[in-house]
Amino acid sequence: MSPCSTRILTAQAQDISTAASLLRAGQLVAFPTETVYGLGADARQGEAVAGLYAAKGRPSFNPLIAHVHSVEAAKRYVVWSPMADRLAQAFWPGPLTLVLPLRPGHGISPLVTAGLTTLGVRMPAHPAASALLAALDGPVAAPSANPSGKISPTTAAHVAAGLDGRLAAIVDDGPCAVGVESTIIGLAGDHPILLRPGGLAQEDFESVLGQTLHQRDVHDPLTAPGQLLSHYAPAASVRLDVTEPTAQELFLGFGDMPCDLNLSPTADLQEAAANLFGYLHQLDARNKPIAVAPIPDHGLGAAINDRLRRAAAPR
Ligand code: TXA
Ligand code: MG
């Protein structure tokens, strides 16, 4: 990947139009979504997508999500279904990715799907993301805008710290509200599968679906492609479910307790999700082992604990 100078753009109409032109020209542009910042490439351009894998240092077997600005746009690329419709009606735009069979003539680069016959599609809720996707009027492949395996970015500064010089531009529109990546539901098989817990709580979509989701089989490459165990990793070690940190450790708290940084002093899981990656970045910069207080596993806690387990996994 040859170095380039990275422009910082705003979410104003003229800058959004510049960002869309850069994507059209096969360049990489990072942009905010309600979950985390994404590193975008036009999903129809194989070379652009190859550049995206190179910029992140991402293993090429790990498929990418195609971002779209409407349900109609999603239907250009995947075989839509009644269940997809129900979920999209309830939760799009929002932090939900649906994995569906690719449609004939879809035009998506096979690098996006890493050779699978399914595609993850998502309609983000962030106004800057919607504006960019509408201006391009095309699918944007966008993983989180961080070097592969590192902590996800929830501000433009996180993106610049990890990837500066490896992308054409960053659309800076402040911090991301949700703070953890989208929930991914697989709809390509006989029953819906929870492929990744995320910004939409499992309890919420199960009530819309009227059924419980199957859990993904970690040994099945079709339901868990590239879900590497070690991920979101700070440089220092991470220890979970800690009630008594050692003197050397930085303590990431939850609820009313003494600690170095508190995800949510009032034990609010939504607030904790929004703070998670930013606080991990801050603690990481201090280069000491990190201890994390127990987090309840319901609601957004499932996504928070999933990310923390990966951050703590052996590397
Ligand atoms: O919130 C999000 O989803 C963010 C923002 C930028 O939209 N994006 C994101 O992308 O988290 P990424 O690349 O970090 O994670 C995408 C995950 C992959 O790890 C892969 O496991 C799963 O989505 N995935 C993508 N396509 C899939 C497919 N066809 N089948 C199963 N899983 C798929
Ligand atoms: Mg990621």
Coordinates of C-alpha atoms and ligand atoms in Angstrom, one line a residue:
M1 CA 0.0 0.0 0.0
S2 CA 1.6 3.2 -1.1
P3 CA 1.3 6.1 1.4
C4 CA -1.0 9.0 0.5
S5 CA -2.0 12.1 2.4
T6 CA -5.3 11.7 4.2
R7 CA -7.8 14.6 3.9
I8 CA -10.2 15.4 6.7
L9 CA -13.7 16.2 5.4
T10 CA -16.8 17.5 7.2
A11 CA -20.3 16.2 6.9
Q12 CA -21.4 19.3 4.8
A13 CA -23.0 18.6 1.5
Q14 CA -19.9 19.7 -0.6
D15 CA -17.6 17.5 1.4
I16 CA -20.0 14.5 1.2
S17 CA -20.0 15.0 -2.6
T18 CA -16.2 15.0 -2.6
A19 CA -16.2 11.8 -0.5
A20 CA -18.6 10.1 -3.0
S21 CA -16.3 11.2 -5.9
L22 CA -13.3 9.7 -4.1
L23 CA -15.2 6.4 -3.6
R24 CA -16.3 6.4 -7.3
A25 CA -12.6 6.9 -8.3
G26 CA -11.7 3.7 -6.3
Q27 CA -10.3 5.5 -3.3
L28 CA -10.8 4.6 0.4
V29 CA -12.9 6.9 2.5
A30 CA -13.6 6.5 6.2
F31 CA -17.0 7.7 7.4
P32 CA -19.0 7.7 10.7
T33 CA -21.9 5.3 11.2
E34 CA -24.0 5.1 14.4
T35 CA -22.0 2.0 15.5
V36 CA -18.3 2.7 14.7
Y37 CA -16.4 4.5 11.9
G38 CA -16.2 2.4 8.7
L39 CA -13.4 2.2 6.1
G40 CA -15.3 2.4 2.9
A41 CA -14.6 1.3 -0.7
D42 CA -17.0 0.9 -3.6
A43 CA -18.1 -2.7 -3.3
R44 CA -18.3 -3.2 -7.1
Q45 CA -14.6 -2.3 -7.6
G46 CA -12.3 -5.2 -6.9
E47 CA -9.2 -3.1 -6.9
A48 CA -10.6 -0.7 -4.4
V49 CA -11.7 -3.6 -2.1
A50 CA -8.3 -5.2 -2.4
G51 CA -6.8 -1.8 -1.3
L52 CA -9.1 -1.9 1.6
Y53 CA -7.9 -5.3 2.8
A54 CA -4.3 -4.1 2.4
A55 CA -4.9 -0.9 4.3
K56 CA -6.4 -2.8 7.3
G57 CA -3.9 -5.7 7.0
R58 CA -7.1 -7.9 7.1
P59 CA -7.0 -11.6 6.3
S60 CA -8.7 -12.0 3.0
F61 CA -11.0 -14.8 4.1
N62 CA -13.0 -12.4 6.3
P63 CA -16.0 -11.1 4.4
L64 CA -17.2 -7.4 4.4
I65 CA -20.6 -5.8 4.9
A66 CA -22.1 -3.9 2.0
H67 CA -23.7 -0.6 3.2
V68 CA -26.7 0.8 1.3
H69 CA -29.0 3.8 1.7
S70 CA -32.3 2.1 1.3
V71 CA -34.2 -1.2 1.3
E72 CA -34.6 -0.8 -2.5
A73 CA -30.8 -0.6 -2.9
A74 CA -30.3 -3.7 -0.8
K75 CA -32.7 -5.6 -3.1
R76 CA -30.3 -5.0 -6.0
Y77 CA -27.7 -7.2 -4.5
V78 CA -29.5 -9.9 -2.4
V79 CA -32.5 -12.2 -2.6
W80 CA -34.9 -10.5 -0.3
S81 CA -37.3 -12.5 2.0
P82 CA -40.4 -11.9 4.2
M83 CA -38.2 -12.2 7.3
A84 CA -35.7 -9.7 5.9
D85 CA -38.6 -7.4 5.2
R86 CA -39.9 -7.6 8.8
L87 CA -36.5 -6.9 10.3
A88 CA -35.7 -4.1 7.9
Q89 CA -39.1 -2.5 8.5
A90 CA -38.5 -2.6 12.3
F91 CA -34.8 -1.8 12.5
W92 CA -33.5 0.0 9.4
P93 CA -31.9 2.3 9.3
G94 CA -30.0 1.0 12.3
P95 CA -27.3 -1.2 13.8
L96 CA -28.5 -4.4 12.1
T97 CA -26.8 -6.4 9.3
L98 CA -28.7 -9.1 7.4
V99 CA -26.8 -11.9 5.6
L100 CA -28.8 -13.0 2.6
P101 CA -28.1 -15.0 -0.6
L102 CA -26.5 -13.0 -3.4
R103 CA -28.7 -12.3 -6.3
P104 CA -27.7 -13.1 -9.9
G105 CA -26.1 -10.1 -11.6
H106 CA -25.4 -8.5 -8.3
G107 CA -22.1 -6.9 -9.5
I108 CA -20.5 -7.1 -6.0
S109 CA -16.8 -7.9 -6.1
P110 CA -16.1 -11.5 -4.9
L111 CA -13.4 -10.0 -2.6
V112 CA -16.3 -8.5 -0.5
T113 CA -17.9 -11.8 0.2
A114 CA -14.6 -13.6 0.4
G115 CA -16.0 -16.1 -2.1
L116 CA -19.2 -16.9 -0.2
T117 CA -22.6 -17.0 -2.0
T118 CA -24.1 -14.7 0.7
L119 CA -23.8 -11.0 1.4
G120 CA -24.1 -9.0 4.6
V121 CA -26.1 -5.8 3.9
R122 CA -26.7 -2.9 6.3
M123 CA -28.5 0.4 6.1
P124 CA -26.8 2.7 8.6
A125 CA -28.7 5.3 10.6
H126 CA -26.0 8.0 10.7
P127 CA -27.0 11.0 8.6
A128 CA -23.5 11.5 7.2
A129 CA -23.4 7.8 6.2
S130 CA -26.8 8.0 4.6
A131 CA -25.9 11.1 2.7
L132 CA -22.7 9.5 1.4
L133 CA -24.4 6.3 0.3
A134 CA -27.2 8.3 -1.4
A135 CA -24.6 10.5 -3.2
L136 CA -22.7 7.4 -4.5
D137 CA -25.9 5.5 -5.1
G138 CA -23.9 2.3 -4.9
P139 CA -22.9 -0.3 -2.3
V140 CA -20.0 0.5 0.0
A141 CA -18.0 -2.2 1.6
A142 CA -16.9 -1.0 5.0
P143 CA -15.3 -2.9 7.8
S144 CA -14.5 -1.0 11.0
A145 CA -11.8 1.6 10.2
N146 CA -9.0 0.2 12.3
P147 CA -5.9 -2.0 11.6
S148 CA -7.1 -5.6 11.6
G149 CA -7.3 -7.1 15.1
K150 CA -7.1 -3.7 16.9
I151 CA -9.6 -1.7 18.8
S152 CA -12.5 -0.4 16.7
P153 CA -12.7 3.4 16.1
T154 CA -15.5 5.5 17.5
T155 CA -14.0 8.9 16.5
A156 CA -12.2 10.3 13.5
A157 CA -9.1 10.7 15.6
H158 CA -9.1 6.9 16.3
V159 CA -9.2 6.3 12.5
A160 CA -6.4 8.7 11.9
A161 CA -4.2 7.2 14.7
G162 CA -4.6 3.7 13.1
L163 CA -4.7 4.3 9.4
D164 CA -3.4 7.8 8.5
G165 CA -1.7 7.8 5.1
R166 CA -3.4 4.6 4.1
L167 CA -6.7 6.2 3.0
A168 CA -7.8 9.2 0.9
A169 CA -10.1 10.9 3.3
I170 CA -11.9 10.7 6.7
V171 CA -15.4 12.2 7.0
D172 CA -15.3 13.6 10.6
D173 CA -18.8 14.0 12.2
G174 CA -18.0 13.4 15.9
P175 CA -18.2 10.4 18.1
C176 CA -20.4 7.4 17.2
A177 CA -23.6 7.1 19.4
V178 CA -24.0 3.3 19.7
G179 CA -20.3 2.4 20.0
V180 CA -20.3 -1.3 19.2
E181 CA -20.7 -2.8 15.7
S182 CA -24.0 -3.9 14.2
T183 CA -25.8 -7.1 15.2
I184 CA -25.5 -9.6 12.3
I185 CA -28.3 -12.0 11.6
G186 CA -27.9 -14.8 9.0
L187 CA -31.1 -15.3 7.0
A188 CA -29.7 -17.5 4.2
G189 CA -30.5 -20.8 5.8
D190 CA -33.6 -22.6 7.2
H191 CA -33.7 -20.6 10.4
P192 CA -32.3 -17.2 11.4
I193 CA -28.9 -17.3 13.1
L194 CA -27.3 -14.7 15.4
L195 CA -23.9 -14.4 13.7
R196 CA -22.6 -11.5 15.9
P197 CA -24.1 -9.8 18.9
G198 CA -24.1 -6.1 18.4
G199 CA -25.7 -2.7 18.7
L200 CA -29.2 -4.1 18.6
A201 CA -30.1 -6.3 21.6
Q202 CA -31.1 -9.9 20.9
E203 CA -34.3 -9.4 23.0
D204 CA -35.4 -6.7 20.6
F205 CA -35.4 -8.5 17.4
E206 CA -36.5 -11.8 18.8
S207 CA -39.8 -10.1 19.7
V208 CA -40.2 -8.8 16.2
L209 CA -39.3 -12.2 14.7
G210 CA -41.6 -14.1 17.1
Q211 CA -38.9 -16.8 17.5
T212 CA -35.6 -17.3 19.2
L213 CA -32.4 -17.1 17.1
H214 CA -30.1 -20.1 16.6
Q215 CA -26.5 -19.5 17.8
R216 CA -23.7 -19.6 15.2
D217 CA -21.6 -22.7 15.1
V218 CA -18.0 -21.5 15.7
H219 CA -16.7 -24.5 13.7
D220 CA -18.8 -23.8 10.7
P221 CA -16.9 -21.5 8.2
L222 CA -20.3 -20.6 6.7
T223 CA -21.8 -19.2 9.8
A224 CA -18.7 -17.8 11.4
P225 CA -16.4 -16.7 8.5
G226 CA -13.3 -14.9 9.8
Q227 CA -14.7 -14.3 13.3
L228 CA -11.2 -14.4 14.7
L229 CA -11.1 -15.0 18.4
S230 CA -8.4 -12.4 19.2
H231 CA -9.7 -9.1 18.0
Y232 CA -10.3 -5.6 19.4
A233 CA -6.9 -6.1 21.2
P234 CA -5.1 -3.4 23.1
A235 CA -1.3 -3.7 23.2
A236 CA -1.3 -4.7 26.9
S237 CA -3.1 -7.7 28.4
V238 CA -6.7 -7.7 29.3
R239 CA -8.3 -9.5 32.3
L240 CA -12.1 -9.8 32.7
D241 CA -14.7 -10.2 35.5
V242 CA -12.3 -8.5 37.9
T243 CA -13.5 -7.3 41.3
E244 CA -10.0 -6.8 42.8
P245 CA -7.5 -5.3 40.3
T246 CA -3.8 -5.5 41.1
A247 CA -1.7 -2.4 41.8
Q248 CA -0.2 -2.6 38.3
E249 CA -3.5 -2.9 36.5
L250 CA -5.7 -0.1 35.1
F251 CA -9.2 -0.8 36.2
L252 CA -12.1 -0.3 33.7
G253 CA -15.2 -0.1 35.9
F254 CA -19.0 -0.5 35.5
G255 CA -21.5 0.7 38.1
D256 CA -20.7 2.7 41.2
M257 CA -17.1 1.7 42.1
P258 CA -13.6 3.2 42.4
C259 CA -11.7 2.7 39.1
D260 CA -9.5 4.4 36.5
L261 CA -12.3 4.8 33.9
N262 CA -16.0 4.0 34.4
L263 CA -18.0 2.6 31.4
S264 CA -21.2 3.7 33.2
P265 CA -21.3 4.8 36.8
T266 CA -25.1 4.3 36.8
A267 CA -24.7 0.8 35.2
D268 CA -26.4 1.8 32.0
L269 CA -25.5 -0.7 29.3
Q270 CA -26.2 1.7 26.4
E271 CA -23.8 4.3 27.9
A272 CA -21.3 1.5 28.5
A273 CA -21.4 0.4 24.8
A274 CA -20.9 3.9 23.6
N275 CA -17.9 4.4 25.8
L276 CA -16.3 0.9 25.4
F277 CA -13.9 1.3 22.5
G278 CA -13.0 5.0 23.3
Y279 CA -12.0 3.9 26.9
L280 CA -10.1 0.9 25.6
H281 CA -8.1 3.3 23.3
Q282 CA -7.4 5.6 26.3
L283 CA -6.3 2.8 28.6
D284 CA -4.2 1.2 25.8
A285 CA -2.3 4.5 25.4
R286 CA -1.1 4.1 29.0
N287 CA 0.5 0.8 28.2
K288 CA -0.3 -1.1 31.3
P289 CA -2.4 -4.3 31.9
I290 CA -6.1 -3.7 31.9
A291 CA -8.6 -5.2 34.3
V292 CA -12.3 -5.0 33.6
A293 CA -15.2 -5.2 36.0
P294 CA -18.0 -7.7 35.4
I295 CA -20.7 -6.6 32.9
P296 CA -24.2 -8.1 32.9
D297 CA -24.8 -10.2 29.8
H298 CA -28.3 -9.0 28.9
G299 CA -29.3 -6.4 26.3
L300 CA -26.3 -4.6 24.9
G301 CA -24.2 -6.4 27.5
A302 CA -24.0 -9.4 25.2
A303 CA -22.2 -7.3 22.5
I304 CA -19.9 -5.6 25.1
N305 CA -18.9 -9.0 26.6
D306 CA -18.3 -10.5 23.2
R307 CA -15.9 -7.7 22.3
L308 CA -14.2 -7.9 25.7
R309 CA -13.7 -11.7 25.5
R310 CA -12.0 -11.1 22.1
A311 CA -9.9 -8.3 23.5
A312 CA -8.8 -10.6 26.3
A313 CA -8.2 -13.7 24.1
P314 CA -4.7 -15.2 23.8
R315 CA -3.0 -13.7 20.7
Ligands
TXA1 O1 -21.4 -1.8 12.6 C1 -20.8 -2.4 11.7 O2 -21.2 -3.5 11.3 C2 -19.5 -1.8 11.2 C3 -19.8 -0.5 10.6 C4 -18.6 0.1 9.9 O3 -20.9 -0.6 9.7 N1 -18.8 -2.7 10.3 C5 -18.2 -3.9 10.8 O4 -17.6 -4.6 9.8 O5 -18.2 -4.2 11.9 P1 -16.5 -5.7 10.1 O6 -15.9 -6.0 8.7 O7 -15.6 -5.2 11.1 O8 -17.3 -6.9 10.5 C6 -18.1 -7.6 9.6 C7 -18.3 -9.1 10.0 C8 -17.2 -10.0 9.5 O9 -16.3 -10.2 10.5 C9 -17.9 -11.3 9.2 O10 -17.8 -12.2 10.2 C10 -19.4 -10.9 9.0 O11 -19.4 -9.5 9.3 N2 -19.9 -11.2 7.7 C11 -19.8 -10.4 6.6 N3 -20.3 -11.0 5.6 C12 -20.8 -12.2 6.0 C13 -21.4 -13.3 5.4 N4 -21.7 -13.3 4.1 N5 -21.7 -14.3 6.1 C14 -21.5 -14.3 7.4 N6 -20.8 -13.3 8.1 C15 -20.5 -12.3 7.4
MG2 MG -14.0 -4.9 12.9

